Amino acid sequence: MWLLQQRPHVTPGTRPEYSNAGYPVAAAMAEAATGETWESLVESRLARPLGINLTYGLPARGDSAQPWGHKPKSAFLGLAISPNAVELQAPKDGWALGVIFEPAGDYSLSLADYAKFLQMHLAGLAGRDGLLKASSIQRLHAGPGEYAMGWFLREFDGTAAHWHTGSIDTFFSRVIMLPERDIAVAVLTNAGSETASTASREAAMELLRLYGPPAAR
């Protein structure tokens, strides 16, 4: 497999390093073990049981009602451009990083459906079995140091925070989960700039301060 032939960016075992390459490798392992495509597995074992509707590819592909993405505007002839400047990107077939990385996130879903996914994680972290056993969810969120299986482990307002971000340059998403307070906040934008990252972080933290105070536990 091409990905397995690539030289690691850092020496294995020295420090956590996020990489989209892990997801295609995991997808290939699942396909080999089950004889099904990874898309079929996601649909049958996650999306349908949770009542989630997935769209593969960029959100606006095949649906003009969905938002188009925006990328940071490129400099023109060496002239400085505001860091807030973005340019519209029409939806294209496929994903920005190519077909091999599709398992890392080449699908779109509504915020309501994403909330169902996050609720599954909160329930498991609280010890409640659901689609997955609570012990399986807890294993996904337990890692050495500050990174688990898909979740950064930090602290927010005196409590444990599990979070992650994702972007394909034209869109940006951020989720912060406070298991001890049984709350998760997700913020999605249709721009992938550094400004969008900063704005999503500020919005998520403000929502957590409003709806996730210690008294609400």
mmCIF file of C-alpha atoms in Angstrom:
data_model
loop_
_atom_site.group_PDB
_atom_site.id
_atom_site.type_symbol
_atom_site.label_atom_id
_atom_site.label_comp_id
_atom_site.label_asym_id
_atom_site.label_seq_id
_atom_site.Cartn_x
_atom_site.Cartn_y
_atom_site.Cartn_z
ATOM 1 C CA MET A 1 0.000 0.000 0.000
ATOM 2 C CA TRP A 2 1.383 3.390 -1.035
ATOM 3 C CA LEU A 3 0.753 5.051 2.345
ATOM 4 C CA LEU A 4 2.647 2.370 4.248
ATOM 5 C CA GLN A 5 5.682 2.934 2.021
ATOM 6 C CA GLN A 6 5.987 6.596 3.004
ATOM 7 C CA ARG A 7 8.581 7.728 5.518
ATOM 8 C CA PRO A 8 7.026 8.888 8.835
ATOM 9 C CA HIS A 9 7.092 12.643 9.423
ATOM 10 C CA VAL A 10 8.384 12.054 12.970
ATOM 11 C CA THR A 11 10.119 9.109 14.589
ATOM 12 C CA PRO A 12 7.384 6.655 15.723
ATOM 13 C CA GLY A 13 6.825 6.675 19.471
ATOM 14 C CA THR A 14 8.469 10.049 20.101
ATOM 15 C CA ARG A 15 5.447 12.385 20.093
ATOM 16 C CA PRO A 16 1.836 12.570 18.876
ATOM 17 C CA GLU A 17 1.472 13.834 15.305
ATOM 18 C CA TYR A 18 -1.920 14.093 13.644
ATOM 19 C CA SER A 19 -2.030 12.536 10.200
ATOM 20 C CA ASN A 20 -4.896 11.908 7.775
ATOM 21 C CA ALA A 21 -2.965 8.843 6.601
ATOM 22 C CA GLY A 22 -4.120 6.810 9.586
ATOM 23 C CA TYR A 23 -7.734 6.810 8.420
ATOM 24 C CA PRO A 24 -7.138 5.244 4.967
ATOM 25 C CA VAL A 25 -4.984 2.600 6.653
ATOM 26 C CA ALA A 26 -7.764 1.865 9.169
ATOM 27 C CA ALA A 27 -10.320 1.763 6.319
ATOM 28 C CA ALA A 28 -8.178 -0.732 4.409
ATOM 29 C CA MET A 29 -7.898 -2.917 7.523
ATOM 30 C CA ALA A 30 -11.675 -2.845 8.035
ATOM 31 C CA GLU A 31 -12.293 -3.708 4.379
ATOM 32 C CA ALA A 32 -9.870 -6.635 4.552
ATOM 33 C CA ALA A 33 -11.456 -7.968 7.749
ATOM 34 C CA THR A 34 -15.086 -7.676 6.613
ATOM 35 C CA GLY A 35 -15.027 -7.928 2.823
ATOM 36 C CA GLU A 36 -17.094 -4.713 2.647
ATOM 37 C CA THR A 37 -16.165 -1.253 1.425
ATOM 38 C CA TRP A 38 -15.447 1.340 4.077
ATOM 39 C CA GLU A 39 -18.394 3.416 2.782
ATOM 40 C CA SER A 40 -20.737 0.471 3.321
ATOM 41 C CA LEU A 41 -19.378 -0.061 6.818
ATOM 42 C CA VAL A 42 -19.860 3.596 7.775
ATOM 43 C CA GLU A 43 -23.427 3.497 6.457
ATOM 44 C CA SER A 44 -24.495 0.171 7.983
ATOM 45 C CA ARG A 45 -22.688 0.324 11.319
ATOM 46 C CA LEU A 46 -22.799 4.030 12.158
ATOM 47 C CA ALA A 47 -24.975 6.278 10.007
ATOM 48 C CA ARG A 48 -28.160 4.219 9.685
ATOM 49 C CA PRO A 49 -28.263 3.011 13.327
ATOM 50 C CA LEU A 50 -27.876 6.617 14.514
ATOM 51 C CA GLY A 51 -30.337 7.994 11.946
ATOM 52 C CA ILE A 52 -27.655 10.070 10.237
ATOM 53 C CA ASN A 53 -27.788 11.107 6.577
ATOM 54 C CA LEU A 54 -24.361 11.336 4.961
ATOM 55 C CA THR A 55 -23.436 13.070 1.722
ATOM 56 C CA TYR A 56 -20.126 12.034 0.196
ATOM 57 C CA GLY A 57 -17.975 14.813 -1.205
ATOM 58 C CA LEU A 58 -18.203 18.545 -0.590
ATOM 59 C CA PRO A 59 -21.487 19.801 0.934
ATOM 60 C CA ALA A 60 -22.707 21.636 -2.178
ATOM 61 C CA ARG A 61 -21.988 18.856 -4.640
ATOM 62 C CA GLY A 62 -25.323 18.032 -6.265
ATOM 63 C CA ASP A 63 -27.313 20.374 -3.991
ATOM 64 C CA SER A 64 -27.411 24.058 -4.861
ATOM 65 C CA ALA A 65 -29.019 24.892 -1.498
ATOM 66 C CA GLN A 66 -25.838 23.962 0.376
ATOM 67 C CA PRO A 67 -23.067 26.476 1.119
ATOM 68 C CA TRP A 68 -20.005 26.853 -1.057
ATOM 69 C CA GLY A 69 -16.581 26.945 0.526
ATOM 70 C CA HIS A 70 -14.130 29.840 0.688
ATOM 71 C CA LYS A 71 -10.330 29.801 0.704
ATOM 72 C CA PRO A 72 -7.926 32.506 1.899
ATOM 73 C CA LYS A 73 -7.450 34.970 -0.926
ATOM 74 C CA SER A 74 -4.072 34.697 -2.629
ATOM 75 C CA ALA A 75 -1.736 37.650 -2.898
ATOM 76 C CA PHE A 76 -1.771 39.362 -6.301
ATOM 77 C CA LEU A 77 1.449 40.733 -7.803
ATOM 78 C CA GLY A 78 3.034 40.933 -4.377
ATOM 79 C CA LEU A 79 0.361 43.249 -2.987
ATOM 80 C CA ALA A 80 -0.668 42.679 0.621
ATOM 81 C CA ILE A 81 -4.194 41.364 1.153
ATOM 82 C CA SER A 82 -6.186 41.473 4.373
ATOM 83 C CA PRO A 83 -5.957 38.203 6.348
ATOM 84 C CA ASN A 84 -9.764 38.280 6.423
ATOM 85 C CA ALA A 85 -10.035 38.203 2.624
ATOM 86 C CA VAL A 86 -11.414 34.994 1.131
ATOM 87 C CA GLU A 87 -12.369 33.844 -2.347
ATOM 88 C CA LEU A 88 -15.263 31.620 -3.336
ATOM 89 C CA GLN A 89 -14.512 28.066 -4.405
ATOM 90 C CA ALA A 90 -17.107 26.326 -6.555
ATOM 91 C CA PRO A 91 -17.841 22.737 -5.495
ATOM 92 C CA LYS A 92 -15.882 20.085 -7.333
ATOM 93 C CA ASP A 93 -16.146 16.337 -7.576
ATOM 94 C CA GLY A 94 -13.972 14.531 -5.099
ATOM 95 C CA TRP A 95 -12.132 15.859 -2.083
ATOM 96 C CA ALA A 96 -9.331 18.401 -1.896
ATOM 97 C CA LEU A 97 -6.706 15.870 -0.809
ATOM 98 C CA GLY A 98 -7.586 13.174 -3.333
ATOM 99 C CA VAL A 99 -9.497 9.918 -3.381
ATOM 100 C CA ILE A 100 -6.992 7.990 -1.258
ATOM 101 C CA PHE A 101 -7.763 10.178 1.771
ATOM 102 C CA GLU A 102 -11.562 9.961 1.506
ATOM 103 C CA PRO A 103 -11.909 7.888 4.722
ATOM 104 C CA ALA A 104 -10.393 10.815 6.648
ATOM 105 C CA GLY A 105 -13.513 12.905 6.107
ATOM 106 C CA ASP A 106 -14.920 13.024 2.590
ATOM 107 C CA TYR A 107 -18.531 13.264 3.714
ATOM 108 C CA SER A 108 -20.904 15.963 4.917
ATOM 109 C CA LEU A 109 -23.806 15.922 7.356
ATOM 110 C CA SER A 110 -26.142 18.367 9.066
ATOM 111 C CA LEU A 111 -25.418 19.862 12.463
ATOM 112 C CA ALA A 112 -28.425 17.996 13.878
ATOM 113 C CA ASP A 113 -26.981 14.694 12.658
ATOM 114 C CA TYR A 114 -23.518 15.583 13.932
ATOM 115 C CA ALA A 115 -25.123 16.210 17.330
ATOM 116 C CA LYS A 116 -26.354 12.585 17.334
ATOM 117 C CA PHE A 117 -22.775 11.419 16.832
ATOM 118 C CA LEU A 118 -21.520 13.619 19.671
ATOM 119 C CA GLN A 119 -24.355 12.477 21.960
ATOM 120 C CA MET A 120 -23.208 8.890 21.402
ATOM 121 C CA HIS A 121 -19.750 9.872 22.654
ATOM 122 C CA LEU A 122 -21.080 11.781 25.670
ATOM 123 C CA ALA A 123 -23.271 8.835 26.659
ATOM 124 C CA GLY A 124 -20.361 6.419 26.431
ATOM 125 C CA LEU A 125 -18.087 8.678 28.452
ATOM 126 C CA ALA A 126 -20.828 8.817 31.103
ATOM 127 C CA GLY A 127 -20.840 5.001 31.250
ATOM 128 C CA ARG A 128 -24.017 4.417 29.214
ATOM 129 C CA ASP A 129 -23.938 1.753 26.507
ATOM 130 C CA GLY A 130 -25.452 2.614 23.153
ATOM 131 C CA LEU A 131 -24.551 1.823 19.563
ATOM 132 C CA LEU A 132 -21.068 1.231 20.953
ATOM 133 C CA LYS A 133 -20.283 -0.049 24.419
ATOM 134 C CA ALA A 134 -19.328 2.629 26.907
ATOM 135 C CA SER A 135 -15.969 0.910 27.348
ATOM 136 C CA SER A 136 -15.280 1.264 23.599
ATOM 137 C CA ILE A 137 -16.090 4.981 23.625
ATOM 138 C CA GLN A 138 -13.918 5.471 26.687
ATOM 139 C CA ARG A 139 -11.053 3.643 24.979
ATOM 140 C CA LEU A 140 -11.300 6.010 22.024
ATOM 141 C CA HIS A 141 -10.961 8.968 24.386
ATOM 142 C CA ALA A 142 -8.099 7.562 26.476
ATOM 143 C CA GLY A 143 -4.633 8.277 25.209
ATOM 144 C CA PRO A 144 -1.084 8.751 26.343
ATOM 145 C CA GLY A 145 -0.439 12.404 26.960
ATOM 146 C CA GLU A 146 -2.621 14.954 25.190
ATOM 147 C CA TYR A 147 -3.895 12.908 22.265
ATOM 148 C CA ALA A 148 -6.258 9.928 22.084
ATOM 149 C CA MET A 149 -7.841 8.187 19.078
ATOM 150 C CA GLY A 150 -9.086 11.252 17.236
ATOM 151 C CA TRP A 151 -9.377 13.545 20.262
ATOM 152 C CA PHE A 152 -7.052 16.099 21.797
ATOM 153 C CA LEU A 153 -7.206 16.020 25.594
ATOM 154 C CA ARG A 154 -6.869 19.376 27.316
ATOM 155 C CA GLU A 155 -8.601 21.405 30.027
ATOM 156 C CA PHE A 156 -11.243 24.115 29.800
ATOM 157 C CA ASP A 157 -12.556 26.168 32.718
ATOM 158 C CA GLY A 158 -11.275 23.692 35.269
ATOM 159 C CA THR A 159 -12.630 20.536 33.650
ATOM 160 C CA ALA A 160 -11.444 17.960 31.122
ATOM 161 C CA ALA A 161 -12.007 18.974 27.496
ATOM 162 C CA HIS A 162 -11.916 16.669 24.465
ATOM 163 C CA TRP A 163 -11.663 18.510 21.171
ATOM 164 C CA HIS A 164 -10.719 18.354 17.537
ATOM 165 C CA THR A 165 -10.699 20.492 14.408
ATOM 166 C CA GLY A 166 -10.905 19.656 10.731
ATOM 167 C CA SER A 167 -10.490 21.560 7.482
ATOM 168 C CA ILE A 168 -10.110 21.032 3.758
ATOM 169 C CA ASP A 169 -9.115 24.677 3.189
ATOM 170 C CA THR A 170 -12.622 25.721 2.095
ATOM 171 C CA PHE A 171 -14.489 24.625 5.241
ATOM 172 C CA PHE A 172 -13.527 24.484 8.919
ATOM 173 C CA SER A 173 -15.066 22.592 11.842
ATOM 174 C CA ARG A 174 -14.353 22.577 15.562
ATOM 175 C CA VAL A 175 -15.840 20.467 18.346
ATOM 176 C CA ILE A 176 -15.174 20.799 22.073
ATOM 177 C CA MET A 177 -16.637 18.260 24.484
ATOM 178 C CA LEU A 178 -16.801 18.572 28.275
ATOM 179 C CA PRO A 179 -17.695 15.040 29.432
ATOM 180 C CA GLU A 180 -17.946 15.920 33.138
ATOM 181 C CA ARG A 181 -20.586 18.539 32.289
ATOM 182 C CA ASP A 182 -22.330 16.397 29.652
ATOM 183 C CA ILE A 183 -22.062 19.013 26.931
ATOM 184 C CA ALA A 184 -20.453 19.298 23.506
ATOM 185 C CA VAL A 185 -20.309 22.276 21.170
ATOM 186 C CA ALA A 186 -19.642 22.113 17.425
ATOM 187 C CA VAL A 187 -18.990 25.141 15.224
ATOM 188 C CA LEU A 188 -18.799 24.806 11.431
ATOM 189 C CA THR A 189 -17.883 27.464 8.864
ATOM 190 C CA ASN A 190 -17.702 27.577 5.069
ATOM 191 C CA ALA A 191 -14.273 29.202 5.098
ATOM 192 C CA GLY A 192 -10.951 27.557 5.835
ATOM 193 C CA SER A 193 -8.792 30.541 6.736
ATOM 194 C CA GLU A 194 -6.899 31.158 9.960
ATOM 195 C CA THR A 195 -9.519 33.789 10.732
ATOM 196 C CA ALA A 196 -12.214 31.102 10.515
ATOM 197 C CA SER A 197 -10.230 28.924 12.916
ATOM 198 C CA THR A 198 -9.924 31.752 15.437
ATOM 199 C CA ALA A 199 -13.595 32.716 15.114
ATOM 200 C CA SER A 200 -14.759 29.117 15.577
ATOM 201 C CA ARG A 201 -12.662 28.757 18.723
ATOM 202 C CA GLU A 202 -14.025 31.986 20.211
ATOM 203 C CA ALA A 203 -17.604 30.994 19.355
ATOM 204 C CA ALA A 204 -17.223 27.511 20.834
ATOM 205 C CA MET A 205 -15.718 28.804 24.064
ATOM 206 C CA GLU A 206 -18.424 31.428 24.455
ATOM 207 C CA LEU A 207 -21.141 28.788 23.974
ATOM 208 C CA LEU A 208 -19.500 26.561 26.561
ATOM 209 C CA ARG A 209 -19.375 29.428 29.043
ATOM 210 C CA LEU A 210 -23.062 30.132 28.458
ATOM 211 C CA TYR A 211 -24.411 26.578 28.478
ATOM 212 C CA GLY A 212 -21.850 24.466 30.284
ATOM 213 C CA PRO A 213 -21.163 26.092 33.678
ATOM 214 C CA PRO A 214 -20.283 23.860 36.641
ATOM 215 C CA ALA A 215 -23.779 24.389 38.125
ATOM 216 C CA ALA A 216 -25.306 22.658 35.092
ATOM 217 C CA ARG A 217 -23.621 19.325 35.797
#
